[in-house]
XYZ file of C-alpha atoms in Angstrom:
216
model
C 76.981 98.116 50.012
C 73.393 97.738 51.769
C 72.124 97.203 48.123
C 74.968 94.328 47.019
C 74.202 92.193 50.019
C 70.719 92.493 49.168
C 71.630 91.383 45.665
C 73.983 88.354 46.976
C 70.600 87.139 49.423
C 68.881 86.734 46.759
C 70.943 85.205 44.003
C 71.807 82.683 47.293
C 67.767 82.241 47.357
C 67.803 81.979 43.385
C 70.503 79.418 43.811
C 68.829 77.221 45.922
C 65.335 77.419 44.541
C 65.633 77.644 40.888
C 67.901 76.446 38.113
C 68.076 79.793 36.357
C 71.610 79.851 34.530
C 74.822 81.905 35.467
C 74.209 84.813 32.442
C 70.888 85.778 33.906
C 72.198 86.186 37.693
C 75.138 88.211 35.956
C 72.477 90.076 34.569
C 70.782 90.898 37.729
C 73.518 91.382 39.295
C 75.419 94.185 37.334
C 71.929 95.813 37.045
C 70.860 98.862 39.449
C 67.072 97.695 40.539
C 67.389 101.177 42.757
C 68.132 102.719 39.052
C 64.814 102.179 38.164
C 61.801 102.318 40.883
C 60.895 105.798 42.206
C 63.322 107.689 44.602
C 60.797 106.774 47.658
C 61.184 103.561 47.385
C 65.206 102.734 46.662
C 66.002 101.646 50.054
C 63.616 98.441 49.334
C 64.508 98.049 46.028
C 65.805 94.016 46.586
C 62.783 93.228 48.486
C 60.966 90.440 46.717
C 57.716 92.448 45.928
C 56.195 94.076 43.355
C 56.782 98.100 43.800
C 54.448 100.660 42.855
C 55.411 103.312 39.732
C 52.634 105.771 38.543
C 49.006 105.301 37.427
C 48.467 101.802 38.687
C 51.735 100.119 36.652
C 53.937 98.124 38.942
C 57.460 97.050 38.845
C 57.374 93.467 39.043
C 59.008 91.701 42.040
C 62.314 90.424 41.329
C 61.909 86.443 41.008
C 59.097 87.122 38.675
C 61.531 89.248 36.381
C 63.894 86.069 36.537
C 61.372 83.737 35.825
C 60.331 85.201 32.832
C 64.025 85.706 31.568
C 64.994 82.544 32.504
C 61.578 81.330 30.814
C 63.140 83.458 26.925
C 66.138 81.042 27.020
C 68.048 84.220 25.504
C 70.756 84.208 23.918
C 73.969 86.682 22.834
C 72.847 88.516 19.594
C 69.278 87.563 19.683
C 66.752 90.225 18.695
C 63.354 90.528 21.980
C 60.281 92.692 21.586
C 58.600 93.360 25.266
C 54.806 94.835 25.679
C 54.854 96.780 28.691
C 58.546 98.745 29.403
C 57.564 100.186 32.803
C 60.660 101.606 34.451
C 62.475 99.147 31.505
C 63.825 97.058 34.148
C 63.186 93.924 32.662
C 64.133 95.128 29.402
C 67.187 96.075 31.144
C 67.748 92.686 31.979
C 67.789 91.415 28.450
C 69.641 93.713 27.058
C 72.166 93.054 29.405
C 72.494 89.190 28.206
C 71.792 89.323 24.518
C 74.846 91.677 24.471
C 76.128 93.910 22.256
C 75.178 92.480 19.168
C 71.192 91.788 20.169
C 68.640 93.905 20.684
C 65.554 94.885 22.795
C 62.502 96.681 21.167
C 59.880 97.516 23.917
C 57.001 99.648 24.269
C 55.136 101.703 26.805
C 51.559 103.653 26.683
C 51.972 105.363 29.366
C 54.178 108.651 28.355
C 55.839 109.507 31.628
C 56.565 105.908 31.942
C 58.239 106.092 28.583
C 60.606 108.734 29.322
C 61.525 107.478 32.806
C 62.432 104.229 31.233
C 64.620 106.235 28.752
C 66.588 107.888 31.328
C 67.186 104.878 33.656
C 68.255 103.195 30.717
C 70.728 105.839 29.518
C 71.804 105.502 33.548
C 72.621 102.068 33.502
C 74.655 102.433 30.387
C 72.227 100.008 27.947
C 72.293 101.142 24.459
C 71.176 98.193 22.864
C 67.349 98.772 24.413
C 64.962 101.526 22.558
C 61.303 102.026 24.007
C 58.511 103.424 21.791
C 55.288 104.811 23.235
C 52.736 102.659 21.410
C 50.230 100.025 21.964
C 52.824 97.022 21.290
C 50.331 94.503 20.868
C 50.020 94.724 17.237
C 54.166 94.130 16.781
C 56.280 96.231 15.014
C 56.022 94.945 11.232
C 59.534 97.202 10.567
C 61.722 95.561 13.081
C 60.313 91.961 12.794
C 60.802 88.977 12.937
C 61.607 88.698 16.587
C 63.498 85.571 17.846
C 61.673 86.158 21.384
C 58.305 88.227 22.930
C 57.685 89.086 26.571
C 54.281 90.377 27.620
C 54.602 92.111 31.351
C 51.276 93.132 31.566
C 47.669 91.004 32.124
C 46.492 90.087 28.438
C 43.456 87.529 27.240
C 45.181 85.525 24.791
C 48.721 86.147 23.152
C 48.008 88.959 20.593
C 47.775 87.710 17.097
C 50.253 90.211 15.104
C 52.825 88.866 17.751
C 52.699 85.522 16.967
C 52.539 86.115 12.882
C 56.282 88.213 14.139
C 57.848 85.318 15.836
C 60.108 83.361 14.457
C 59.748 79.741 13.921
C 61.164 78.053 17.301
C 61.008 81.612 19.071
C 59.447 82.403 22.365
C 56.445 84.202 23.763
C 55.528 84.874 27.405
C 53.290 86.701 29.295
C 50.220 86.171 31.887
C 47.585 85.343 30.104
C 43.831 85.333 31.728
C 41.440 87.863 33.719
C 41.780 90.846 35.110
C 42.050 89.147 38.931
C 44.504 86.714 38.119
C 46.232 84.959 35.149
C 48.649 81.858 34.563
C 52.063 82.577 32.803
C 52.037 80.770 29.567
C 55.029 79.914 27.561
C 54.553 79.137 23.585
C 57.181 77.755 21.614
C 56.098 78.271 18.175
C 57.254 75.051 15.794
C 57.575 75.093 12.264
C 54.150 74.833 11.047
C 53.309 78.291 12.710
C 51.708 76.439 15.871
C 52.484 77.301 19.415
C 53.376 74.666 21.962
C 52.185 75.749 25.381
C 53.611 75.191 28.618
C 52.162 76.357 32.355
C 54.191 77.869 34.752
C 51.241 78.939 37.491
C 49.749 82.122 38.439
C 50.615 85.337 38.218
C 49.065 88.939 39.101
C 49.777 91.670 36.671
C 48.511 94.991 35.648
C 46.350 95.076 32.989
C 47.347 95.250 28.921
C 46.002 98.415 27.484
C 44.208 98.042 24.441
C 42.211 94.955 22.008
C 44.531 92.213 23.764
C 43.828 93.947 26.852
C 41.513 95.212 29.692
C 42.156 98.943 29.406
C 41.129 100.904 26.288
């Protein structure tokens, strides 16, 4: 119950702050946060903060999760690929609104973070999310094209093999800049294979592993 009216405080905040749409607060709402931080730190689950998981990666505060979904303008059936599954709360998320009949492909280097996303997945009931362990910025040529990309982790530039995966008129996002802080960029790639950026202001996230990234 403690959790819920920590849920219902911030859709209110959500509400009054930003126009994300009714499918993505659904979202949120039906979905555990507690499901998927570390047992420590379930009792502040709903706080609006980034919370700690294991070697440095982060769990991203919760408006930052619904600014980037509300950034994908997802849809029912629509097929994502995420860099960076963490706990796989924000893939979660997704695969909560693109239903039944989408699907999530997201992947994690760090191992134990790839099988603790696996079982709060299998917790929360979403089967239409699978999470490789592998360096995600190069794509994955056997499940593209991708009708949307989210990055959750701090890269230089939008990895190449990414773009070449997106559909034309799809959707990548991520923070894109330094190590210290980064701006989240949103490309809508038009029909000549050229992304259209927009700004959305700064961010803090951990770093990408790997060429894209800071961490080899």
């Amino acid at each position: 119950m403690i959790h819920m009216a920590q849920k219902i405080e911030l859709i209110n905040f959500w509400k009054e702050n930003f126009s994300f749409r009714d499918m993505e607060l659904n979202a949120f709402k039906e979905i555990n946060r507690e499901d998927f931080v570390n047992d420590d730190l379930k009792n502040i689950a709903y706080q609006d903060t980034p919370l700690p998981l294991l070697r440095g990666k982060t769990i991203s505060q919760p408006t930052t999760v619904m600014i980037m979904t509300h950034a994908l303008e997802l849809e029912p059936g629509e097929k994502v690929f995420e860099i960076g599954t963490g706990s796989g709360y924000q893939a979660a998320i997704i695969g909560k609104i693109v239903g039944h009949k989408g699907k999530v492909i997201t992947t994690e280097v760090v191992p134990e973070l790839v099988g603790f996303a696996k079982q709060n997945l299998r917790k929360a009931g979403i089967r239409n999310v699978f999470v490789y362990e592998d360096d995600g910025s190069n794509g994955m040529h056997n499940e593209a094209p991708f009708d949307k990309v989210v990055i959750t982790a701090a890269c230089k530039e939008f990895p190449k093999p990414l773009l070449k995966q997106l559909k034309p008129y799809g959707i990548i996002i991520g923070p894109v800049g330094n190590e210290n802080e980064q701006e989240m960029v949103r490309g809508i790639k038009d029909k000549n294979d050229h992304l259209q950026l927009e700004f959305l202001g700064p961010f803090l996230f951990t770093p990408m592993y790997g060429k894209y990234g800071f961490v080899v």
